[in-house]
GROMACS .gro file of C-alpha atoms in nm:
model
  338
    1MET     CA    1  -5.228  -3.980  -1.616
    2CYS     CA    2  -5.502  -3.850  -1.381
    3HIS     CA    3  -5.612  -4.247  -1.285
    4LYS     CA    4  -5.245  -4.254  -1.149
    5GLY     CA    5  -5.297  -3.972  -0.936
    6ILE     CA    6  -5.061  -3.742  -1.153
    7ASP     CA    7  -5.158  -3.378  -1.186
    8LEU     CA    8  -5.046  -3.273  -1.489
    9LEU     CA    9  -5.084  -2.899  -1.426
   10ILE     CA   10  -4.884  -2.954  -1.122
   11GLU     CA   11  -4.616  -3.174  -1.304
   12ARG     CA   12  -4.582  -2.902  -1.588
   13LYS     CA   13  -4.510  -2.606  -1.308
   14LYS     CA   14  -4.263  -2.844  -1.158
   15ALA     CA   15  -4.101  -2.866  -1.478
   16LEU     CA   16  -4.095  -2.507  -1.565
   17ALA     CA   17  -3.929  -2.448  -1.222
   18ASP     CA   18  -3.674  -2.686  -1.273
   19ASN     CA   19  -3.611  -2.527  -1.626
   20LYS     CA   20  -3.592  -2.185  -1.467
   21GLU     CA   21  -3.356  -2.305  -1.182
   22LEU     CA   22  -3.150  -2.442  -1.461
   23LEU     CA   23  -3.115  -2.152  -1.660
   24LYS     CA   24  -3.049  -1.964  -1.369
   25GLN     CA   25  -2.754  -2.195  -1.244
   26GLU     CA   26  -2.639  -2.166  -1.619
   27LYS     CA   27  -2.655  -1.784  -1.611
   28ARG     CA   28  -2.442  -1.773  -1.281
   29LYS     CA   29  -2.181  -2.000  -1.465
   30THR     CA   30  -2.090  -1.715  -1.685
   31ILE     CA   31  -2.045  -1.435  -1.393
   32LYS     CA   32  -1.679  -1.297  -1.497
   33PHE     CA   33  -1.433  -1.171  -1.237
   34LYS     CA   34  -1.481  -0.807  -1.326
   35ASP     CA   35  -1.836  -0.830  -1.317
   36VAL     CA   36  -1.838  -0.908  -0.918
   37TRP     CA   37  -1.469  -0.714  -0.844
   38PHE     CA   38  -1.638  -0.369  -0.808
   39GLU     CA   39  -1.936  -0.461  -0.621
   40TYR     CA   40  -1.718  -0.614  -0.375
   41LEU     CA   41  -1.485  -0.297  -0.354
   42LYS     CA   42  -1.792  -0.085  -0.292
   43ALA     CA   43  -1.923  -0.348  -0.015
   44ARG     CA   44  -1.618  -0.352   0.167
   45GLN     CA   45  -1.465  -0.008   0.114
   46PRO     CA   46  -1.643   0.108   0.443
   47ASN     CA   47  -1.442  -0.136   0.651
   48TRP     CA   48  -1.101  -0.048   0.490
   49ARG     CA   49  -0.839   0.221   0.548
   50PRO     CA   50  -0.773   0.462   0.264
   51ARG     CA   51  -0.471   0.285   0.165
   52SER     CA   52  -0.625  -0.048   0.158
   53TYR     CA   53  -0.865   0.073  -0.100
   54GLN     CA   54  -0.616   0.217  -0.297
   55ASP     CA   55  -0.417  -0.107  -0.324
   56HIS     CA   56  -0.727  -0.267  -0.446
   57ILE     CA   57  -0.780   0.004  -0.691
   58GLU     CA   58  -0.409   0.024  -0.806
   59LEU     CA   59  -0.351  -0.356  -0.830
   60SER     CA   60  -0.664  -0.408  -1.053
   61ARG     CA   61  -0.590  -0.111  -1.279
   62GLY     CA   62  -0.542  -0.179  -1.670
   63GLY     CA   63  -0.632  -0.111  -1.992
   64TYR     CA   64  -0.774   0.206  -2.170
   65ASP     CA   65  -0.936   0.466  -1.931
   66PRO     CA   66  -1.145   0.681  -2.149
   67GLU     CA   67  -1.192   0.958  -1.866
   68LYS     CA   68  -0.825   1.027  -1.805
   69ASN     CA   69  -0.735   0.937  -2.200
   70SER     CA   70  -0.468   0.707  -2.069
   71ILE     CA   71  -0.354   0.323  -2.127
   72TYR     CA   72  -0.250   0.174  -1.779
   73THR     CA   73  -0.017  -0.123  -1.773
   74ASN     CA   74  -0.216  -0.453  -1.712
   75GLN     CA   75  -0.189  -0.497  -1.317
   76PRO     CA   76  -0.207  -0.837  -1.168
   77ILE     CA   77  -0.547  -0.840  -1.089
   78TYR     CA   78  -0.668  -0.673  -1.411
   79GLN     CA   79  -0.528  -0.974  -1.571
   80LEU     CA   80  -0.785  -1.176  -1.394
   81PHE     CA   81  -1.085  -0.975  -1.516
   82GLU     CA   82  -1.183  -1.180  -1.817
   83TYR     CA   83  -1.230  -1.526  -1.629
   84LYS     CA   84  -1.556  -1.651  -1.533
   85LEU     CA   85  -1.545  -1.711  -1.176
   86SER     CA   86  -1.605  -2.093  -1.267
   87GLU     CA   87  -1.293  -2.092  -1.476
   88LEU     CA   88  -1.080  -2.003  -1.185
   89THR     CA   89  -0.885  -2.331  -1.145
   90ALA     CA   90  -0.570  -2.409  -0.970
   91ASP     CA   91  -0.384  -2.410  -1.289
   92VAL     CA   92  -0.530  -2.073  -1.377
   93PHE     CA   93  -0.364  -1.929  -1.055
   94CYS     CA   94  -0.033  -2.121  -1.127
   95ASP     CA   95   0.001  -1.965  -1.465
   96TRP     CA   96  -0.077  -1.612  -1.319
   97LEU     CA   97   0.160  -1.619  -1.075
   98ASP     CA   98   0.419  -1.762  -1.310
   99GLN     CA   99   0.374  -1.432  -1.521
  100ASN     CA  100   0.391  -1.200  -1.235
  101ASP     CA  101   0.679  -1.372  -1.073
  102TYR     CA  102   0.942  -1.084  -1.182
  103ARG     CA  103   0.745  -0.890  -0.933
  104PRO     CA  104   0.713  -1.103  -0.609
  105THR     CA  105   0.620  -0.822  -0.349
  106THR     CA  106   0.327  -0.694  -0.598
  107SER     CA  107   0.246  -1.046  -0.699
  108ALA     CA  108   0.222  -1.160  -0.330
  109LYS     CA  109  -0.014  -0.871  -0.226
  110ALA     CA  110  -0.232  -0.916  -0.563
  111TYR     CA  111  -0.280  -1.297  -0.441
  112ARG     CA  112  -0.359  -1.195  -0.102
  113LEU     CA  113  -0.607  -0.945  -0.215
  114THR     CA  114  -0.773  -1.170  -0.464
  115ARG     CA  115  -0.804  -1.473  -0.210
  116ALA     CA  116  -0.983  -1.237   0.014
  117PHE     CA  117  -1.230  -1.148  -0.275
  118LEU     CA  118  -1.303  -1.518  -0.369
  119ASN     CA  119  -1.370  -1.573  -0.032
  120TRP     CA  120  -1.602  -1.319   0.000
  121CYS     CA  121  -1.741  -1.467  -0.317
  122GLU     CA  122  -1.798  -1.806  -0.155
  123GLU     CA  123  -1.998  -1.647   0.133
  124HIS     CA  124  -2.193  -1.423  -0.098
  125GLU     CA  125  -2.542  -1.613  -0.172
  126ASN     CA  126  -2.530  -1.495  -0.544
  127TYR     CA  127  -2.182  -1.628  -0.602
  128GLU     CA  128  -2.140  -1.920  -0.378
  129ASN     CA  129  -2.045  -2.253  -0.520
  130LEU     CA  130  -1.929  -2.104  -0.840
  131ILE     CA  131  -1.560  -2.113  -0.783
  132PRO     CA  132  -1.389  -2.463  -0.833
  133PRO     CA  133  -1.295  -2.643  -0.549
  134LYS     CA  134  -0.917  -2.640  -0.442
  135SER     CA  135  -0.844  -2.367  -0.667
  136TYR     CA  136  -0.695  -2.035  -0.502
  137ASN     CA  137  -0.605  -2.246  -0.205
  138ALA     CA  138  -0.444  -2.513  -0.346
  139LYS     CA  139  -0.121  -2.623  -0.231
  140LYS     CA  140   0.052  -2.618  -0.545
  141VAL     CA  141  -0.091  -2.228  -0.595
  142LYS     CA  142   0.030  -2.156  -0.212
  143ASP     CA  143   0.365  -2.293  -0.305
  144LYS     CA  144   0.432  -2.031  -0.594
  145VAL     CA  145   0.325  -1.740  -0.407
  146PRO     CA  146   0.642  -1.553  -0.331
  147SER     CA  147   0.727  -1.540   0.033
  148SER     CA  148   0.757  -1.218   0.224
  149LYS     CA  149   1.135  -1.216   0.339
  150ALA     CA  150   1.248  -0.958   0.599
  151LYS     CA  151   1.451  -0.682   0.426
  152ASN     CA  152   1.753  -0.527   0.576
  153ASP     CA  153   1.792  -0.262   0.319
  154CYS     CA  154   1.920   0.068   0.508
  155LEU     CA  155   2.170   0.377   0.456
  156MET     CA  156   2.479   0.348   0.623
  157LYS     CA  157   2.653   0.650   0.730
  158GLN     CA  158   2.911   0.690   0.454
  159HIS     CA  159   2.613   0.684   0.222
  160LEU     CA  160   2.461   1.001   0.366
  161LYS     CA  161   2.651   1.274   0.179
  162PRO     CA  162   2.620   1.108  -0.180
  163TRP     CA  163   2.263   0.993  -0.124
  164PHE     CA  164   2.181   1.388  -0.040
  165GLU     CA  165   2.359   1.489  -0.348
  166GLU     CA  166   2.178   1.251  -0.573
  167VAL     CA  167   1.872   1.292  -0.413
  168ASN     CA  168   1.882   1.661  -0.472
  169LYS     CA  169   1.958   1.633  -0.846
  170LEU     CA  170   1.599   1.492  -0.906
  171THR     CA  171   1.399   1.655  -1.138
  172SER     CA  172   1.054   1.656  -0.893
  173ARG     CA  173   1.138   1.840  -0.604
  174LYS     CA  174   0.846   1.717  -0.442
  175ILE     CA  175   0.983   1.359  -0.462
  176THR     CA  176   1.331   1.503  -0.308
  177ILE     CA  177   1.156   1.662  -0.051
  178PHE     CA  178   0.960   1.345   0.027
  179LEU     CA  179   1.270   1.102   0.058
  180ILE     CA  180   1.473   1.349   0.278
  181CYS     CA  181   1.148   1.401   0.524
  182SER     CA  182   1.124   1.010   0.515
  183LEU     CA  183   1.486   0.973   0.642
  184ILE     CA  184   1.452   1.250   0.898
  185THR     CA  185   1.094   1.163   1.052
  186GLY     CA  186   1.115   0.777   1.012
  187CYS     CA  187   0.748   0.781   0.884
  188ARG     CA  188   0.598   0.520   0.685
  189LYS     CA  189   0.567   0.599   0.304
  190ASN     CA  190   0.202   0.661   0.287
  191GLU     CA  191   0.207   0.839   0.618
  192LEU     CA  192   0.385   1.121   0.424
  193LEU     CA  193   0.237   1.088   0.080
  194SER     CA  194  -0.112   1.150   0.217
  195LEU     CA  195  -0.011   1.430   0.429
  196LYS     CA  196  -0.219   1.737   0.385
  197TRP     CA  197  -0.158   2.115   0.464
  198THR     CA  198  -0.407   2.113   0.712
  199ASP     CA  199  -0.227   1.853   0.908
  200VAL     CA  200   0.070   2.074   0.959
  201ASP     CA  201   0.069   2.321   1.253
  202PHE     CA  202   0.363   2.578   1.152
  203ARG     CA  203   0.294   2.792   1.482
  204TRP     CA  204   0.357   2.511   1.712
  205LYS     CA  205   0.605   2.307   1.481
  206THR     CA  206   0.387   1.958   1.456
  207ALA     CA  207   0.222   1.753   1.204
  208LYS     CA  208  -0.040   1.491   1.225
  209VAL     CA  209   0.020   1.181   1.019
  210ARG     CA  210  -0.225   0.895   0.953
  211ASP     CA  211  -0.109   0.639   1.154
  212LYS     CA  212  -0.113   0.277   1.034
  213ILE     CA  213  -0.212   0.126   1.371
  214GLU     CA  214  -0.355   0.418   1.543
  215ASP     CA  215  -0.712   0.534   1.403
  216GLU     CA  216  -0.686   0.881   1.567
  217GLY     CA  217  -0.345   0.959   1.395
  218ARG     CA  218  -0.018   1.038   1.541
  219LEU     CA  219   0.123   1.384   1.586
  220ILE     CA  220   0.506   1.438   1.514
  221PRO     CA  221   0.762   1.721   1.558
  222LEU     CA  222   0.855   1.948   1.288
  223THR     CA  223   1.270   1.996   1.278
  224ALA     CA  224   1.373   2.307   1.145
  225TYR     CA  225   1.526   2.179   0.818
  226VAL     CA  226   1.207   1.967   0.756
  227GLU     CA  227   0.991   2.283   0.810
  228SER     CA  228   1.206   2.481   0.576
  229LEU     CA  229   1.140   2.213   0.314
  230LEU     CA  230   0.750   2.178   0.361
  231LEU     CA  231   0.760   2.567   0.336
  232GLU     CA  232   0.954   2.568   0.005
  233LEU     CA  233   0.651   2.347  -0.151
  234LYS     CA  234   0.396   2.545   0.013
  235LYS     CA  235   0.496   2.851  -0.196
  236ASN     CA  236   0.375   2.676  -0.514
  237SER     CA  237   0.118   2.462  -0.396
  238ASP     CA  238  -0.248   2.454  -0.533
  239SER     CA  239  -0.344   2.134  -0.381
  240LYS     CA  240  -0.490   2.046  -0.032
  241PHE     CA  241  -0.219   1.768  -0.050
  242ILE     CA  242   0.182   1.853   0.030
  243PHE     CA  243   0.314   1.580  -0.233
  244SER     CA  244   0.009   1.618  -0.459
  245SER     CA  245   0.028   1.493  -0.826
  246LYS     CA  246  -0.241   1.596  -1.074
  247GLY     CA  247  -0.210   1.248  -1.255
  248ALA     CA  248  -0.282   1.028  -0.952
  249GLU     CA  249  -0.663   0.942  -0.872
  250CYS     CA  250  -0.599   1.001  -0.501
  251GLY     CA  251  -0.449   1.340  -0.558
  252HIS     CA  252  -0.127   1.283  -0.429
  253ILE     CA  253   0.204   1.097  -0.525
  254VAL     CA  254   0.166   0.702  -0.511
  255ASN     CA  255   0.491   0.573  -0.642
  256PRO     CA  256   0.790   0.720  -0.540
  257TYR     CA  257   1.012   0.406  -0.633
  258ASP     CA  258   1.153   0.505  -0.997
  259SER     CA  259   1.331   0.810  -0.864
  260LEU     CA  260   1.457   0.626  -0.547
  261GLU     CA  261   1.587   0.339  -0.797
  262LYS     CA  262   1.795   0.548  -1.004
  263ILE     CA  263   1.963   0.719  -0.710
  264CYS     CA  264   2.032   0.338  -0.578
  265LYS     CA  265   2.183   0.259  -0.916
  266LYS     CA  266   2.399   0.536  -0.934
  267LEU     CA  267   2.531   0.468  -0.593
  268ASN     CA  268   2.526   0.112  -0.645
  269ILE     CA  269   2.321   0.060  -0.308
  270GLU     CA  270   1.991  -0.117  -0.249
  271LEU     CA  271   1.719   0.114  -0.072
  272THR     CA  272   1.333   0.119  -0.071
  273PRO     CA  273   1.102   0.389   0.073
  274HIS     CA  274   1.081   0.143   0.370
  275GLY     CA  275   1.439   0.075   0.397
  276LEU     CA  276   1.444   0.474   0.463
  277ARG     CA  277   1.230   0.416   0.782
  278ARG     CA  278   1.486   0.123   0.888
  279SER     CA  279   1.775   0.381   0.783
  280TYR     CA  280   1.623   0.615   1.056
  281LYS     CA  281   1.636   0.378   1.336
  282THR     CA  282   1.996   0.240   1.244
  283LEU     CA  283   2.146   0.591   1.193
  284ALA     CA  284   2.012   0.698   1.523
  285ILE     CA  285   2.231   0.470   1.722
  286TRP     CA  286   2.514   0.626   1.562
  287ALA     CA  287   2.353   0.963   1.660
  288LYS     CA  288   2.318   0.789   2.045
  289ILE     CA  289   1.949   0.924   2.019
  290ASN     CA  290   1.698   0.783   2.294
  291GLU     CA  291   1.536   0.474   2.122
  292GLY     CA  292   1.201   0.548   2.314
  293SER     CA  293   1.154   0.875   2.156
  294LEU     CA  294   1.232   0.781   1.818
  295ALA     CA  295   0.995   0.507   1.845
  296GLN     CA  296   0.708   0.728   1.960
  297ILE     CA  297   0.756   0.945   1.660
  298SER     CA  298   0.789   0.700   1.380
  299GLY     CA  299   0.465   0.488   1.550
  300HIS     CA  300   0.675   0.217   1.660
  301LYS     CA  301   0.604   0.141   2.021
  302PRO     CA  302   0.931   0.062   2.176
  303SER     CA  303   1.025  -0.287   2.298
  304ALA     CA  304   0.973  -0.404   2.668
  305LEU     CA  305   1.343  -0.480   2.685
  306VAL     CA  306   1.410  -0.125   2.614
  307GLU     CA  307   1.151   0.066   2.812
  308ARG     CA  308   0.974  -0.162   3.066
  309HIS     CA  309   0.672   0.080   3.062
  310TYR     CA  310   0.615   0.266   2.756
  311ILE     CA  311   0.669   0.631   2.823
  312VAL     CA  312   0.440   0.874   2.650
  313ARG     CA  313   0.672   1.160   2.605
  314PRO     CA  314   0.550   1.559   2.574
  315MET     CA  315   0.584   1.695   2.201
  316ASP     CA  316   0.859   1.958   2.330
  317MET     CA  317   1.058   1.659   2.412
  318LEU     CA  318   1.052   1.494   2.086
  319GLN     CA  319   1.088   1.819   1.921
  320GLU     CA  320   1.419   1.834   2.100
  321THR     CA  321   1.510   1.454   2.000
  322LEU     CA  322   1.447   1.475   1.651
  323GLN     CA  323   1.603   1.788   1.620
  324GLU     CA  324   1.896   1.658   1.754
  325TYR     CA  325   1.892   1.361   1.497
  326GLU     CA  326   1.835   1.584   1.222
  327ASP     CA  327   2.143   1.808   1.328
  328TRP     CA  328   2.358   1.498   1.337
  329ILE     CA  329   2.239   1.400   0.980
  330LEU     CA  330   2.311   1.728   0.841
  331GLN     CA  331   2.643   1.736   1.012
  332GLN     CA  332   2.762   1.405   0.820
  333VAL     CA  333   2.614   1.539   0.475
  334ARG     CA  334   2.807   1.846   0.542
  335ASN     CA  335   3.126   1.696   0.643
  336GLY     CA  336   3.136   1.409   0.422
  337ILE     CA  337   3.275   1.070   0.547
  338ASN     CA  338   3.564   0.902   0.432
   0.00000   0.00000   0.00000
């Protein structure tokens, strides 16, 4: 073929290179979801808040864990682990969402985390063009993702006495105290659950919570009853976390839902941990407490309609406001309401 101007050696090298590229592409097609997931977590963890990282861990948990000798219920993201990235069609995601439609909030969050992960894969040179087009972003998939509906679960004034009675019957004193503190302080669930003893200043009656919005955290006052509950836990604590859990990877209680659900079934009411935060704001109206002060304590900036300019109140003023609110709550519990 030399007389045609073709160099056989060069042609052979081209053929070998093409073959290597073909083999490389074929090997890429065998990459599984789980092969990349943990690489993604490691790469993105520095950019996430601790709670966000923990969400990724919890929603991808499943199977047998030899280190803890435990078998975990397969969570939504774990159910995708054995799929190759090249197999993740729209039909796969539709079936996946159908399997998890009994827990809409969890499946919606799992979908959002998975979508972010796959977007990252599409932008990574090692994994780009592996995911089938119109898969996780297909309209029929999006239509199956549960919508985030605004909730309005909240404790009413007449619920307070029976609710406190049932809460104090729980076998876990830590969860009892967590639920009561949630109602009185208005803190978000994870702000309280991640609280450490070093965050609490019993001398000056304050606690620093890890605010969802403000990176430097938020200082809140300790009321008399809340302080007594924390001191009760401190007597027997052997952990840096106030609401510690030896079984949790993060070191503190993660899921207080089961206990709260049992109470709600007994009382025939609907209430989530975040519903306690809503209750804080609603019950404060009954107690005629200053809305701006309570908003600052709970980490909600007040509406401009309420306060034209956001007033940052000193801690002693917040202490007085929250103590007044706590006293009102406890008065309703002591008196009972017909």
